């Protein structure tokens, strides 16, 4: 039901707020720390302008999902969020059952703003809890404690119809037993959705430097696999099976915005460093805006948009992207859609070999999906199929 009423194709709007109070040592998202106060009024005007310019390129869409990501969107004043949502509604039709998610950091200061976000139109919150262990939170450079995070989760559950929170696992020294206990506690606190990410060492981050210097030891292949298996076992047993590599939900509670990406639908990217996929005159455009916040602001003020990339994808690129995104989902992909995009079918011999190794399977109805054995080596499976 992509558009909510089953008749409209899904269309998502992603809005990127690029500021944080401090930079976490593992994070390579487009997030920036500023000493001076952010001029939210000026940024709001720029967001409004870029929404209008984008809507002029893809008019007449019905927006089914809106996502405020970051950075830390929960640093925005509720009136800033309200102004951006108004701008979306002025430029496109908004579906009656639109999903509006805002990423929030789980501090007490931010929890105070939750009611204001709800009034502004946000109906789903995703909290960056990251760990339910105070020593791990400190090691991750987080500014909140476990108590503060759990309080924020409780306040969010009260304020919003739908909530989710993120945890990072496969942290230095983490055992499957400790992770199991943490996960049980998380599921007890969670409502309908959890995002569970394995710690990734991202190039250029302080964690990458520590890791290279031998001062940050992360779980090896076997240990990561044991932690992954624990994740799947505990979540499935407690009614939150994985619907995507890192995302778990009760039936019907998947994040509809992220499904827009993974199912290859259309979305607009607004704000510094936002990516979009727009269908214009039968072609798919891959767009990206200037990442540096103040440079983006100047571009939008001068030209009405901050676009630095606007490329038409070739059939092959579209088909590869469809595989890359779609095979992350437990539901897998429709091979016929790949064939329509690529102009050729997937290689039956490659599929046969992957099936023999029980890394992929054909579901009843013909969809191709990755198995539980295949997910830990998803990149290799996709590379093999795309070759
Ligand atoms: C845009 S970030 C977070 C939003 C919010 N600022 C926060 O930190 O709570 C989205 C999520 O990505 C995950 N993440 C970021 N960097 C990661 C890394 N290097 N490894 C694993 N997960 C990561 C975290 O769980 C984070 O909550
Ligand atoms: S993890 Fe979140 S709070 Fe930390 S720097 Fe990245 S975006 Fe900001």
PDB file of N, CA, C and O in Angstrom, residues 56-102:
ATOM      1  N   UNK A  56       8.596  21.820  -8.360  1.00  0.00           N
ATOM      2  CA  UNK A  56       8.363  22.299  -9.731  1.00  0.00           C
ATOM      3  C   UNK A  56       8.916  21.294 -10.751  1.00  0.00           C
ATOM      4  O   UNK A  56       8.420  21.189 -11.869  1.00  0.00           O
ATOM      5  N   UNK A  57       9.936  20.504 -10.339  1.00  0.00           N
ATOM      6  CA  UNK A  57      10.496  19.489 -11.247  1.00  0.00           C
ATOM      7  C   UNK A  57       9.647  18.224 -11.254  1.00  0.00           C
ATOM      8  O   UNK A  57       9.582  17.519 -12.260  1.00  0.00           O
ATOM      9  N   UNK A  58       9.058  17.892 -10.109  1.00  0.00           N
ATOM     10  CA  UNK A  58       8.220  16.675 -10.014  1.00  0.00           C
ATOM     11  C   UNK A  58       6.871  17.062  -9.408  1.00  0.00           C
ATOM     12  O   UNK A  58       6.566  16.725  -8.263  1.00  0.00           O
ATOM     13  N   UNK A  59       6.055  17.780 -10.194  1.00  0.00           N
ATOM     14  CA  UNK A  59       4.776  18.252  -9.649  1.00  0.00           C
ATOM     15  C   UNK A  59       3.742  17.127  -9.573  1.00  0.00           C
ATOM     16  O   UNK A  59       3.921  16.061 -10.186  1.00  0.00           O
ATOM     17  N   UNK A  60       2.701  17.380  -8.810  1.00  0.00           N
ATOM     18  CA  UNK A  60       1.542  16.484  -8.829  1.00  0.00           C
ATOM     19  C   UNK A  60       1.712  15.204  -8.047  1.00  0.00           C
ATOM     20  O   UNK A  60       0.858  14.316  -8.118  1.00  0.00           O
ATOM     21  N   UNK A  61       2.793  15.066  -7.304  1.00  0.00           N
ATOM     22  CA  UNK A  61       2.970  13.835  -6.530  1.00  0.00           C
ATOM     23  C   UNK A  61       2.116  13.881  -5.259  1.00  0.00           C
ATOM     24  O   UNK A  61       1.814  14.949  -4.739  1.00  0.00           O
ATOM     25  N   UNK A  62       1.773  12.680  -4.778  1.00  0.00           N
ATOM     26  CA  UNK A  62       1.146  12.575  -3.457  1.00  0.00           C
ATOM     27  C   UNK A  62       2.192  12.035  -2.491  1.00  0.00           C
ATOM     28  O   UNK A  62       2.696  10.926  -2.676  1.00  0.00           O
ATOM     29  N   UNK A  63       2.529  12.830  -1.505  1.00  0.00           N
ATOM     30  CA  UNK A  63       3.591  12.470  -0.561  1.00  0.00           C
ATOM     31  C   UNK A  63       3.060  11.425   0.420  1.00  0.00           C
ATOM     32  O   UNK A  63       2.091  11.672   1.142  1.00  0.00           O
ATOM     33  N   UNK A  64       3.714  10.251   0.432  1.00  0.00           N
ATOM     34  CA  UNK A  64       3.252   9.206   1.355  1.00  0.00           C
ATOM     35  C   UNK A  64       4.105   9.135   2.616  1.00  0.00           C
ATOM     36  O   UNK A  64       3.636   8.633   3.645  1.00  0.00           O
ATOM     37  N   UNK A  65       5.364   9.606   2.533  1.00  0.00           N
ATOM     38  CA  UNK A  65       6.216   9.593   3.729  1.00  0.00           C
ATOM     39  C   UNK A  65       7.120  10.817   3.738  1.00  0.00           C
ATOM     40  O   UNK A  65       7.539  11.308   2.687  1.00  0.00           O
ATOM     41  N   UNK A  66       7.406  11.289   4.946  1.00  0.00           N
ATOM     42  CA  UNK A  66       8.328  12.414   5.143  1.00  0.00           C
ATOM     43  C   UNK A  66       9.280  11.986   6.256  1.00  0.00           C
ATOM     44  O   UNK A  66       8.847  11.376   7.253  1.00  0.00           O
ATOM     45  N   UNK A  67      10.570  12.278   6.079  1.00  0.00           N
ATOM     46  CA  UNK A  67      11.549  11.837   7.084  1.00  0.00           C
ATOM     47  C   UNK A  67      12.523  12.967   7.368  1.00  0.00           C
ATOM     48  O   UNK A  67      13.197  13.450   6.461  1.00  0.00           O
ATOM     49  N   UNK A  68      12.581  13.401   8.646  1.00  0.00           N
ATOM     50  CA  UNK A  68      13.584  14.379   9.080  1.00  0.00           C
ATOM     51  C   UNK A  68      14.778  13.586   9.620  1.00  0.00           C
ATOM     52  O   UNK A  68      14.681  12.978  10.694  1.00  0.00           O
ATOM     53  N   UNK A  69      15.892  13.589   8.864  1.00  0.00           N
ATOM     54  CA  UNK A  69      17.081  12.848   9.289  1.00  0.00           C
ATOM     55  C   UNK A  69      18.237  13.794   9.533  1.00  0.00           C
ATOM     56  O   UNK A  69      18.174  14.987   9.235  1.00  0.00           O
ATOM     57  N   UNK A  70      19.332  13.213  10.064  1.00  0.00           N
ATOM     58  CA  UNK A  70      20.434  14.120  10.371  1.00  0.00           C
ATOM     59  C   UNK A  70      21.770  13.417  10.408  1.00  0.00           C
ATOM     60  O   UNK A  70      21.905  12.310   9.891  1.00  0.00           O
ATOM     61  N   UNK A  71      22.721  14.086  11.088  1.00  0.00           N
ATOM     62  CA  UNK A  71      22.533  15.186  12.038  1.00  0.00           C
ATOM     63  C   UNK A  71      21.516  14.863  13.139  1.00  0.00           C
ATOM     64  O   UNK A  71      21.162  13.720  13.362  1.00  0.00           O
ATOM     65  N   UNK A  72      21.115  15.932  13.762  1.00  0.00           N
ATOM     66  CA  UNK A  72      20.189  15.796  14.879  1.00  0.00           C
ATOM     67  C   UNK A  72      18.966  16.687  14.659  1.00  0.00           C
ATOM     68  O   UNK A  72      18.944  17.843  15.098  1.00  0.00           O
ATOM     69  N   UNK A  73      17.950  16.186  13.991  1.00  0.00           N
ATOM     70  CA  UNK A  73      16.748  16.991  13.734  1.00  0.00           C
ATOM     71  C   UNK A  73      16.052  17.438  15.023  1.00  0.00           C
ATOM     72  O   UNK A  73      15.354  18.451  15.016  1.00  0.00           O
ATOM     73  N   UNK A  74      16.276  16.693  16.122  1.00  0.00           N
ATOM     74  CA  UNK A  74      15.595  17.071  17.372  1.00  0.00           C
ATOM     75  C   UNK A  74      16.247  18.301  18.018  1.00  0.00           C
ATOM     76  O   UNK A  74      15.840  18.706  19.105  1.00  0.00           O
ATOM     77  N   UNK A  75      17.235  18.892  17.352  1.00  0.00           N
ATOM     78  CA  UNK A  75      17.735  20.197  17.807  1.00  0.00           C
ATOM     79  C   UNK A  75      16.902  21.330  17.210  1.00  0.00           C
ATOM     80  O   UNK A  75      17.019  22.478  17.611  1.00  0.00           O
ATOM     81  N   UNK A  76      16.070  21.000  16.210  1.00  0.00           N
ATOM     82  CA  UNK A  76      15.235  22.038  15.578  1.00  0.00           C
ATOM     83  C   UNK A  76      14.099  22.444  16.512  1.00  0.00           C
ATOM     84  O   UNK A  76      13.521  21.597  17.214  1.00  0.00           O
ATOM     85  N   UNK A  77      13.748  23.727  16.461  1.00  0.00           N
ATOM     86  CA  UNK A  77      12.558  24.178  17.185  1.00  0.00           C
ATOM     87  C   UNK A  77      11.331  23.563  16.509  1.00  0.00           C
ATOM     88  O   UNK A  77      11.311  23.426  15.270  1.00  0.00           O
ATOM     89  N   UNK A  78      10.319  23.178  17.271  1.00  0.00           N
ATOM     90  CA  UNK A  78       9.111  22.619  16.641  1.00  0.00           C
ATOM     91  C   UNK A  78       8.545  23.520  15.540  1.00  0.00           C
ATOM     92  O   UNK A  78       8.031  23.023  14.532  1.00  0.00           O
ATOM     93  N   UNK A  79       8.674  24.852  15.688  1.00  0.00           N
ATOM     94  CA  UNK A  79       8.106  25.731  14.645  1.00  0.00           C
ATOM     95  C   UNK A  79       8.876  25.580  13.321  1.00  0.00           C
ATOM     96  O   UNK A  79       8.305  25.771  12.249  1.00  0.00           O
ATOM     97  N   UNK A  80      10.162  25.221  13.399  1.00  0.00           N
ATOM     98  CA  UNK A  80      10.949  24.987  12.177  1.00  0.00           C
ATOM     99  C   UNK A  80      10.408  23.745  11.460  1.00  0.00           C
ATOM    100  O   UNK A  80      10.208  23.747  10.237  1.00  0.00           O
ATOM    101  N   UNK A  81      10.160  22.697  12.237  1.00  0.00           N
ATOM    102  CA  UNK A  81       9.597  21.458  11.678  1.00  0.00           C
ATOM    103  C   UNK A  81       8.222  21.749  11.059  1.00  0.00           C
ATOM    104  O   UNK A  81       7.913  21.314   9.937  1.00  0.00           O
ATOM    105  N   UNK A  82       7.415  22.522  11.782  1.00  0.00           N
ATOM    106  CA  UNK A  82       6.071  22.857  11.283  1.00  0.00           C
ATOM    107  C   UNK A  82       6.158  23.629   9.965  1.00  0.00           C
ATOM    108  O   UNK A  82       5.394  23.361   9.023  1.00  0.00           O
ATOM    109  N   UNK A  83       7.103  24.565   9.878  1.00  0.00           N
ATOM    110  CA  UNK A  83       7.241  25.368   8.655  1.00  0.00           C
ATOM    111  C   UNK A  83       7.645  24.489   7.476  1.00  0.00           C
ATOM    112  O   UNK A  83       7.137  24.656   6.355  1.00  0.00           O
ATOM    113  N   UNK A  84       8.529  23.542   7.708  1.00  0.00           N
ATOM    114  CA  UNK A  84       8.955  22.649   6.618  1.00  0.00           C
ATOM    115  C   UNK A  84       7.790  21.756   6.173  1.00  0.00           C
ATOM    116  O   UNK A  84       7.582  21.527   4.976  1.00  0.00           O
ATOM    117  N   UNK A  85       7.018  21.262   7.144  1.00  0.00           N
ATOM    118  CA  UNK A  85       5.870  20.409   6.780  1.00  0.00           C
ATOM    119  C   UNK A  85       4.828  21.224   6.015  1.00  0.00           C
ATOM    120  O   UNK A  85       4.225  20.728   5.048  1.00  0.00           O
ATOM    121  N   UNK A  86       4.633  22.468   6.416  1.00  0.00           N
ATOM    122  CA  UNK A  86       3.702  23.332   5.683  1.00  0.00           C
ATOM    123  C   UNK A  86       4.172  23.517   4.245  1.00  0.00           C
ATOM    124  O   UNK A  86       3.367  23.510   3.303  1.00  0.00           O
ATOM    125  N   UNK A  87       5.482  23.699   4.083  1.00  0.00           N
ATOM    126  CA  UNK A  87       6.027  23.909   2.729  1.00  0.00           C
ATOM    127  C   UNK A  87       5.803  22.662   1.865  1.00  0.00           C
ATOM    128  O   UNK A  87       5.463  22.771   0.678  1.00  0.00           O
ATOM    129  N   UNK A  88       5.980  21.481   2.452  1.00  0.00           N
ATOM    130  CA  UNK A  88       5.717  20.239   1.699  1.00  0.00           C
ATOM    131  C   UNK A  88       4.251  20.229   1.256  1.00  0.00           C
ATOM    132  O   UNK A  88       3.921  19.962   0.092  1.00  0.00           O
ATOM    133  N   UNK A  89       3.355  20.580   2.184  1.00  0.00           N
ATOM    134  CA  UNK A  89       1.909  20.533   1.900  1.00  0.00           C
ATOM    135  C   UNK A  89       1.477  21.620   0.899  1.00  0.00           C
ATOM    136  O   UNK A  89       0.495  21.439   0.182  1.00  0.00           O
ATOM    137  N   UNK A  90       2.202  22.727   0.849  1.00  0.00           N
ATOM    138  CA  UNK A  90       1.868  23.782  -0.132  1.00  0.00           C
ATOM    139  C   UNK A  90       2.258  23.376  -1.546  1.00  0.00           C
ATOM    140  O   UNK A  90       1.677  23.832  -2.519  1.00  0.00           O
ATOM    141  N   UNK A  91       3.263  22.493  -1.655  1.00  0.00           N
ATOM    142  CA  UNK A  91       3.828  22.204  -2.970  1.00  0.00           C
ATOM    143  C   UNK A  91       3.424  20.852  -3.559  1.00  0.00           C
ATOM    144  O   UNK A  91       3.567  20.634  -4.760  1.00  0.00           O
ATOM    145  N   UNK A  92       3.013  19.941  -2.692  1.00  0.00           N
ATOM    146  CA  UNK A  92       2.526  18.651  -3.171  1.00  0.00           C
ATOM    147  C   UNK A  92       1.238  18.334  -2.409  1.00  0.00           C
ATOM    148  O   UNK A  92       0.926  18.982  -1.401  1.00  0.00           O
ATOM    149  N   UNK A  93       0.536  17.294  -2.845  1.00  0.00           N
ATOM    150  CA  UNK A  93      -0.575  16.764  -2.042  1.00  0.00           C
ATOM    151  C   UNK A  93       0.037  15.838  -0.996  1.00  0.00           C
ATOM    152  O   UNK A  93       0.963  15.091  -1.301  1.00  0.00           O
ATOM    153  N   UNK A  94      -0.468  15.898   0.208  1.00  0.00           N
ATOM    154  CA  UNK A  94       0.039  15.008   1.251  1.00  0.00           C
ATOM    155  C   UNK A  94      -1.036  13.958   1.544  1.00  0.00           C
ATOM    156  O   UNK A  94      -2.203  14.312   1.774  1.00  0.00           O
ATOM    157  N   UNK A  95      -0.661  12.678   1.492  1.00  0.00           N
ATOM    158  CA  UNK A  95      -1.630  11.597   1.741  1.00  0.00           C
ATOM    159  C   UNK A  95      -2.217  11.731   3.140  1.00  0.00           C
ATOM    160  O   UNK A  95      -1.527  12.146   4.078  1.00  0.00           O
ATOM    161  N   UNK A  96      -3.480  11.362   3.279  1.00  0.00           N
ATOM    162  CA  UNK A  96      -4.162  11.475   4.570  1.00  0.00           C
ATOM    163  C   UNK A  96      -3.470  10.664   5.653  1.00  0.00           C
ATOM    164  O   UNK A  96      -3.464  11.039   6.821  1.00  0.00           O
ATOM    165  N   UNK A  97      -2.858   9.541   5.252  1.00  0.00           N
ATOM    166  CA  UNK A  97      -2.205   8.688   6.254  1.00  0.00           C
ATOM    167  C   UNK A  97      -0.682   8.808   6.160  1.00  0.00           C
ATOM    168  O   UNK A  97       0.040   7.850   6.413  1.00  0.00           O
ATOM    169  N   UNK A  98      -0.207   9.995   5.803  1.00  0.00           N
ATOM    170  CA  UNK A  98       1.243  10.187   5.640  1.00  0.00           C
ATOM    171  C   UNK A  98       1.993   9.791   6.924  1.00  0.00           C
ATOM    172  O   UNK A  98       1.529  10.047   8.032  1.00  0.00           O
ATOM    173  N   UNK A  99       3.143   9.128   6.717  1.00  0.00           N
ATOM    174  CA  UNK A  99       4.040   8.811   7.839  1.00  0.00           C
ATOM    175  C   UNK A  99       5.065   9.944   7.924  1.00  0.00           C
ATOM    176  O   UNK A  99       5.720  10.257   6.939  1.00  0.00           O
ATOM    177  N   UNK A 100       5.178  10.566   9.096  1.00  0.00           N
ATOM    178  CA  UNK A 100       6.139  11.667   9.269  1.00  0.00           C
ATOM    179  C   UNK A 100       7.074  11.316  10.419  1.00  0.00           C
ATOM    180  O   UNK A 100       6.679  11.345  11.589  1.00  0.00           O
ATOM    181  N   UNK A 101       8.314  10.947  10.074  1.00  0.00           N
ATOM    182  CA  UNK A 101       9.283  10.497  11.082  1.00  0.00           C
ATOM    183  C   UNK A 101      10.295  11.596  11.373  1.00  0.00           C
ATOM    184  O   UNK A 101      10.709  12.316  10.459  1.00  0.00           O
ATOM    185  N   UNK A 102      10.706  11.679  12.607  1.00  0.00           N
ATOM    186  CA  UNK A 102      11.785  12.594  12.984  1.00  0.00           C
ATOM    187  C   UNK A 102      12.809  11.817  13.815  1.00  0.00           C
ATOM    188  O   UNK A 102      12.437  11.115  14.764  1.00  0.00           O
TER     189      UNK A 102
END
